[in-house]
Amino acid sequence: MTIFYFTGTGNSLAAAKRFKGKLVSIPQVMKESKLVFKDEAIGIIFPLYCLNPPKMVREFLCKAKFHTKYLFAVATYGNLAGASMQKLQKSVGEYRYRFDYMNTLLMVDNFLPNFEINEEIALLPEKKTEECLKQIAADIYERRHYVPKATKRDTELSVMCEPLMAQQDKGENAREFSVNGNCIRCGICAKVCPADNITLAEQIKFHDKCESCFACIHACPENAVHLKNEKSNVRWRNPEVTLEELIQSNQ
Ligand SMILES: Cc1cc2nc3c(=O)[nH]c(=O)nc-3n(C[C@H](O)[C@H](O)[C@H](O)COP(=O)(O)O)c2cc1C
């Protein structure tokens, strides 16, 4: 089984590691010219941003060709998934394939403008992350077929989020990031960026192909990278994932 993943703060990689397949980073594989993959089972794991997969994941799904008997997608998210899976199934239909299994997994919400990380960690038992992860892993092991249904409200939410997603897709979100005097120019922000959007000259410079994953903000060892409207300065990296693994995934 081959599992393609995208991660900013480790949640999606932590989940991917539990499915016991060959892990392939989407930011890495996107550098290759030929995106044709063959395996008995193939999965894609990614976070939701504004109720959608990251732009790079959508581009990967558009360009890739999968030769497999079982294709699955798992989205990690923090609070609301809307009709994300149904929307994704519809869009890959345009590329002439479909997912056999799709599911969503509630984890810590790393969206700093709305959520405080300590409060999010306290909510984990309520989110039943571990229980759901075990169920999804068992479903995939047994090659179950399932696509969740969307309620009217889910669909409305997804429609409401479309302008936000379009804004995000411009890649300009890092214009809202700032670097304070704690910065020691270690370059970790650039190394964990899946989009190669950060360069280190005299100052840290953010360009305009930001994927909005917040990896640079959460991974900074000096807590020097900030959002104007963050709820607190507490940061998150999934405890099942090391900084080295994030760098290897995204550099
Ligand atoms: C820019 C941004 C937008 C997000 N949008 C959503 C969202 O629409 N719904 C949601 O439930 N979580 C949202 N989240 C939270 C992430 O989907 C969630 O924390 C995810 O598990 C992070 O995965 P990662 O650690 O693999 O990057 C958002 C996070 C970011 C940074």
CSV table of C-alpha atoms and ligand atoms in Angstrom, one decimal:
chain,number,residue,atom,x,y,z
A,1,MET,CA,0.0,0.0,0.0
A,2,THR,CA,1.3,3.5,-0.9
A,3,ILE,CA,0.1,6.5,1.1
A,4,PHE,CA,0.6,10.0,-0.2
A,5,TYR,CA,0.5,12.7,2.5
A,6,PHE,CA,0.6,16.4,3.1
A,7,THR,CA,1.2,17.9,6.6
A,8,GLY,CA,1.9,21.2,8.2
A,9,THR,CA,2.0,20.3,11.9
A,10,GLY,CA,2.2,16.5,11.8
A,11,ASN,CA,-1.5,15.5,12.4
A,12,SER,CA,-1.9,14.1,8.9
A,13,LEU,CA,1.5,12.4,9.0
A,14,ALA,CA,0.8,10.9,12.4
A,15,ALA,CA,-2.4,9.4,11.0
A,16,ALA,CA,-0.7,8.2,7.8
A,17,LYS,CA,1.9,6.4,9.9
A,18,ARG,CA,-0.8,4.3,11.5
A,19,PHE,CA,-2.0,2.8,8.1
A,20,LYS,CA,1.3,0.9,7.7
A,21,GLY,CA,2.1,1.6,4.1
A,22,LYS,CA,4.9,3.1,2.1
A,23,LEU,CA,4.7,6.9,2.9
A,24,VAL,CA,5.3,9.4,0.2
A,25,SER,CA,5.3,13.1,0.8
A,26,ILE,CA,3.2,15.1,-1.7
A,27,PRO,CA,5.5,18.2,-1.6
A,28,GLN,CA,8.4,15.8,-2.5
A,29,VAL,CA,6.6,13.8,-5.2
A,30,MET,CA,5.3,17.0,-6.8
A,31,LYS,CA,8.9,17.8,-7.9
A,32,GLU,CA,8.9,14.7,-10.2
A,33,SER,CA,7.8,15.0,-13.8
A,34,LYS,CA,5.9,11.7,-14.0
A,35,LEU,CA,3.1,11.1,-11.6
A,36,VAL,CA,1.9,7.6,-12.4
A,37,PHE,CA,1.6,5.2,-9.5
A,38,LYS,CA,0.7,1.6,-9.3
A,39,ASP,CA,0.0,-0.4,-6.1
A,40,GLU,CA,-2.7,-2.8,-4.8
A,41,ALA,CA,-4.0,0.0,-2.5
A,42,ILE,CA,-3.3,3.8,-2.6
A,43,GLY,CA,-4.3,6.4,-0.1
A,44,ILE,CA,-4.1,10.2,0.2
A,45,ILE,CA,-4.0,11.9,3.7
A,46,PHE,CA,-4.1,15.7,4.1
A,47,PRO,CA,-5.5,18.4,6.4
A,48,LEU,CA,-8.6,20.5,5.5
A,49,TYR,CA,-8.0,24.3,4.9
A,50,CYS,CA,-11.3,26.2,4.6
A,51,LEU,CA,-13.1,22.9,4.1
A,52,ASN,CA,-10.9,21.8,1.2
A,53,PRO,CA,-7.7,19.9,0.7
A,54,PRO,CA,-4.6,22.2,0.4
A,55,LYS,CA,-4.0,23.6,-3.1
A,56,MET,CA,-1.0,21.4,-3.6
A,57,VAL,CA,-3.0,18.3,-2.8
A,58,ARG,CA,-5.7,19.3,-5.3
A,59,GLU,CA,-3.0,19.9,-7.9
A,60,PHE,CA,-1.5,16.4,-7.1
A,61,LEU,CA,-4.9,14.8,-7.5
A,62,CYS,CA,-5.4,16.5,-10.8
A,63,LYS,CA,-2.0,15.5,-12.3
A,64,ALA,CA,-1.6,12.0,-10.8
A,65,LYS,CA,-2.6,8.7,-12.4
A,66,PHE,CA,-3.4,5.9,-10.0
A,67,HIS,CA,-3.4,2.2,-11.1
A,68,THR,CA,-4.9,0.5,-8.1
A,69,LYS,CA,-7.8,-1.7,-6.9
A,70,TYR,CA,-8.5,0.4,-3.8
A,71,LEU,CA,-8.2,4.2,-3.6
A,72,PHE,CA,-8.9,6.0,-0.4
A,73,ALA,CA,-8.7,9.6,1.1
A,74,VAL,CA,-8.6,10.7,4.7
A,75,ALA,CA,-8.8,14.3,5.7
A,76,THR,CA,-7.7,15.5,9.1
A,77,TYR,CA,-9.5,18.5,10.5
A,78,GLY,CA,-10.1,20.4,13.7
A,79,ASN,CA,-13.8,21.3,13.9
A,80,LEU,CA,-15.8,21.5,10.7
A,81,ALA,CA,-15.5,19.3,7.6
A,82,GLY,CA,-18.6,20.6,5.7
A,83,ALA,CA,-19.1,18.7,2.4
A,84,SER,CA,-15.4,18.5,1.8
A,85,MET,CA,-15.4,14.8,0.9
A,86,GLN,CA,-18.4,14.9,-1.4
A,87,LYS,CA,-16.9,18.0,-3.1
A,88,LEU,CA,-13.5,16.1,-3.5
A,89,GLN,CA,-15.2,13.0,-4.9
A,90,LYS,CA,-17.0,15.2,-7.4
A,91,SER,CA,-13.8,17.0,-8.5
A,92,VAL,CA,-11.8,13.8,-9.0
A,93,GLY,CA,-14.7,12.4,-11.0
A,94,GLU,CA,-13.7,15.1,-13.6
A,95,TYR,CA,-10.3,13.4,-13.8
A,96,ARG,CA,-12.1,10.0,-14.4
A,97,TYR,CA,-11.5,8.3,-11.1
A,98,ARG,CA,-13.2,8.0,-7.8
A,99,PHE,CA,-12.3,7.1,-4.2
A,100,ASP,CA,-13.5,3.8,-2.9
A,101,TYR,CA,-13.2,5.0,0.7
A,102,MET,CA,-13.3,8.5,2.2
A,103,ASN,CA,-13.3,9.6,5.8
A,104,THR,CA,-12.5,12.5,8.0
A,105,LEU,CA,-10.6,12.5,11.3
A,106,LEU,CA,-11.0,15.2,14.0
A,107,MET,CA,-7.6,16.2,15.5
A,108,VAL,CA,-6.1,19.3,17.2
A,109,ASP,CA,-7.2,22.4,15.2
A,110,ASN,CA,-4.0,24.3,14.4
A,111,PHE,CA,-5.8,27.3,12.9
A,112,LEU,CA,-4.4,29.9,15.3
A,113,PRO,CA,-6.8,32.8,14.5
A,114,ASN,CA,-9.8,30.8,15.9
A,115,PHE,CA,-8.3,28.2,18.3
A,116,GLU,CA,-6.0,28.1,21.3
A,117,ILE,CA,-3.8,25.0,21.2
A,118,ASN,CA,-4.0,24.1,25.0
A,119,GLU,CA,-7.8,24.2,24.7
A,120,GLU,CA,-7.6,22.1,21.6
A,121,ILE,CA,-5.4,19.5,23.4
A,122,ALA,CA,-7.9,19.4,26.2
A,123,LEU,CA,-10.7,18.6,23.7
A,124,LEU,CA,-8.9,15.6,22.3
A,125,PRO,CA,-10.8,12.9,24.4
A,126,GLU,CA,-14.1,14.5,23.3
A,127,LYS,CA,-13.0,14.4,19.6
A,128,LYS,CA,-12.3,10.7,20.0
A,129,THR,CA,-9.3,10.9,17.7
A,130,GLU,CA,-7.7,7.7,18.8
A,131,GLU,CA,-10.9,5.7,18.5
A,132,CYS,CA,-11.7,7.1,15.1
A,133,LEU,CA,-8.2,6.5,13.9
A,134,LYS,CA,-8.4,2.9,14.9
A,135,GLN,CA,-11.7,2.5,13.1
A,136,ILE,CA,-10.4,4.1,9.9
A,137,ALA,CA,-7.3,2.0,10.0
A,138,ALA,CA,-9.5,-1.2,10.4
A,139,ASP,CA,-11.8,0.0,7.6
A,140,ILE,CA,-8.8,0.4,5.2
A,141,TYR,CA,-7.2,-2.8,6.3
A,142,GLU,CA,-10.4,-4.6,5.4
A,143,ARG,CA,-10.7,-2.6,2.2
A,144,ARG,CA,-14.2,-1.3,3.1
A,145,HIS,CA,-16.1,1.0,0.7
A,146,TYR,CA,-17.6,4.1,2.2
A,147,VAL,CA,-18.1,7.8,1.3
A,148,PRO,CA,-19.8,10.0,4.0
A,149,LYS,CA,-22.9,11.8,3.1
A,150,ALA,CA,-23.2,15.6,3.4
A,151,THR,CA,-26.2,17.3,5.1
A,152,LYS,CA,-27.7,20.4,3.6
A,153,ARG,CA,-25.9,22.4,6.3
A,154,ASP,CA,-22.6,20.8,5.3
A,155,THR,CA,-23.1,21.8,1.7
A,156,GLU,CA,-24.1,25.3,2.7
A,157,LEU,CA,-20.9,25.6,4.8
A,158,SER,CA,-18.8,24.5,1.9
A,159,VAL,CA,-20.4,27.0,-0.4
A,160,MET,CA,-19.8,29.7,2.2
A,161,CYS,CA,-16.1,28.8,2.4
A,162,GLU,CA,-15.5,29.0,-1.3
A,163,PRO,CA,-14.5,32.7,-1.4
A,164,LEU,CA,-12.1,32.1,1.6
A,165,MET,CA,-10.6,29.2,-0.3
A,166,ALA,CA,-10.2,31.3,-3.5
A,167,GLN,CA,-8.4,33.9,-1.4
A,168,GLN,CA,-6.2,31.3,0.2
A,169,ASP,CA,-5.4,29.8,-3.3
A,170,LYS,CA,-3.7,33.2,-4.2
A,171,GLY,CA,-0.8,32.1,-2.0
A,172,GLU,CA,-0.6,35.5,-0.3
A,173,ASN,CA,-1.5,34.5,3.3
A,174,ALA,CA,2.1,34.7,4.5
A,175,ARG,CA,1.8,38.5,4.0
A,176,GLU,CA,0.0,38.3,7.4
A,177,PHE,CA,3.0,36.6,9.1
A,178,SER,CA,5.6,38.6,11.0
A,179,VAL,CA,9.0,37.6,12.5
A,180,ASN,CA,10.0,39.1,15.8
A,181,GLY,CA,13.4,39.7,17.4
A,182,ASN,CA,13.5,36.2,18.9
A,183,CYS,CA,14.5,34.9,15.4
A,184,ILE,CA,18.0,33.3,15.4
A,185,ARG,CA,17.9,32.7,11.6
A,186,CYS,CA,18.1,28.9,12.1
A,187,GLY,CA,16.1,28.4,8.9
A,188,ILE,CA,13.7,25.8,10.3
A,189,CYS,CA,10.8,27.9,9.0
A,190,ALA,CA,12.1,27.5,5.4
A,191,LYS,CA,12.9,23.8,5.9
A,192,VAL,CA,9.4,22.9,7.1
A,193,CYS,CA,7.6,24.9,4.4
A,194,PRO,CA,6.1,22.5,1.8
A,195,ALA,CA,5.9,25.3,-0.8
A,196,ASP,CA,9.5,26.6,-0.8
A,197,ASN,CA,7.9,29.9,0.1
A,198,ILE,CA,10.5,31.2,2.6
A,199,THR,CA,14.0,32.5,1.9
A,200,LEU,CA,16.6,33.6,4.3
A,201,ALA,CA,18.5,36.7,3.3
A,202,GLU,CA,19.2,39.5,5.8
A,203,GLN,CA,15.6,39.0,6.9
A,204,ILE,CA,13.2,36.1,6.6
A,205,LYS,CA,11.3,36.7,3.4
A,206,PHE,CA,7.9,35.1,2.7
A,207,HIS,CA,6.9,34.9,-1.0
A,208,ASP,CA,3.5,34.5,-2.6
A,209,LYS,CA,3.0,30.7,-2.9
A,210,CYS,CA,2.0,30.0,0.7
A,211,GLU,CA,-0.1,26.9,1.2
A,212,SER,CA,-1.4,28.3,4.5
A,213,CYS,CA,-0.3,25.2,6.5
A,214,PHE,CA,1.2,27.4,9.3
A,215,ALA,CA,4.1,24.9,9.5
A,216,CYS,CA,6.6,27.9,9.8
A,217,ILE,CA,4.7,29.4,12.6
A,218,HIS,CA,4.1,26.3,14.6
A,219,ALA,CA,7.6,24.8,14.1
A,220,CYS,CA,9.7,27.8,14.9
A,221,PRO,CA,11.9,26.8,17.9
A,222,GLU,CA,12.1,30.4,19.1
A,223,ASN,CA,8.4,31.2,18.7
A,224,ALA,CA,9.4,34.1,16.5
A,225,VAL,CA,6.9,33.7,13.7
A,226,HIS,CA,3.5,35.1,14.4
A,227,LEU,CA,0.1,35.8,12.9
A,228,LYS,CA,-1.4,39.3,13.5
A,229,ASN,CA,-4.6,37.7,14.8
A,230,GLU,CA,-3.5,34.6,16.6
A,231,LYS,CA,-5.4,33.6,19.7
A,232,SER,CA,-2.3,32.8,21.7
A,233,ASN,CA,1.4,32.1,21.2
A,234,VAL,CA,1.2,28.4,22.1
A,235,ARG,CA,2.3,26.2,19.2
A,236,TRP,CA,1.5,22.6,18.0
A,237,ARG,CA,3.4,19.7,16.6
A,238,ASN,CA,1.7,16.3,16.7
A,239,PRO,CA,3.7,14.4,19.4
A,240,GLU,CA,3.9,11.3,17.1
A,241,VAL,CA,6.0,13.3,14.6
A,242,THR,CA,9.5,14.7,15.1
A,243,LEU,CA,10.7,18.0,13.7
A,244,GLU,CA,13.2,16.0,11.6
A,245,GLU,CA,10.3,14.1,10.0
A,246,LEU,CA,8.5,17.4,9.2
A,247,ILE,CA,11.7,18.7,7.6
A,248,GLN,CA,12.1,15.5,5.6
A,249,SER,CA,8.5,15.7,4.5
A,250,ASN,CA,8.5,19.3,3.4
A,251,GLN,CA,12.0,20.5,2.6
B,1,LIG,C1,-5.3,27.8,7.1
B,1,LIG,C2,-6.0,26.7,7.9
B,1,LIG,C3,-7.3,26.5,7.6
B,1,LIG,C4,-8.0,25.5,8.3
B,1,LIG,N1,-9.3,25.2,8.0
B,1,LIG,C5,-10.0,24.3,8.6
B,1,LIG,C6,-11.4,24.0,8.3
B,1,LIG,O1,-12.0,24.5,7.4
B,1,LIG,N2,-12.0,23.1,9.1
B,1,LIG,C7,-11.4,22.4,10.1
B,1,LIG,O2,-12.1,21.6,10.8
B,1,LIG,N3,-10.1,22.6,10.4
B,1,LIG,C8,-9.4,23.5,9.7
B,1,LIG,N4,-8.0,23.7,9.9
B,1,LIG,C9,-7.4,22.8,10.9
B,1,LIG,C10,-6.6,21.7,10.3
B,1,LIG,O3,-7.3,21.1,9.2
B,1,LIG,C11,-6.2,20.6,11.3
B,1,LIG,O4,-5.6,21.1,12.4
B,1,LIG,C12,-5.3,19.5,10.6
B,1,LIG,O5,-5.4,18.3,11.4
B,1,LIG,C13,-3.9,19.9,10.5
B,1,LIG,O6,-3.2,18.9,9.9
B,1,LIG,P1,-1.6,18.9,9.8
B,1,LIG,O7,-1.0,18.9,11.2
B,1,LIG,O8,-1.3,17.6,9.1
B,1,LIG,O9,-1.1,20.1,9.0
B,1,LIG,C14,-7.3,24.7,9.3
B,1,LIG,C15,-6.0,24.9,9.5
B,1,LIG,C16,-5.3,25.9,8.8
B,1,LIG,C17,-3.9,26.2,9.1
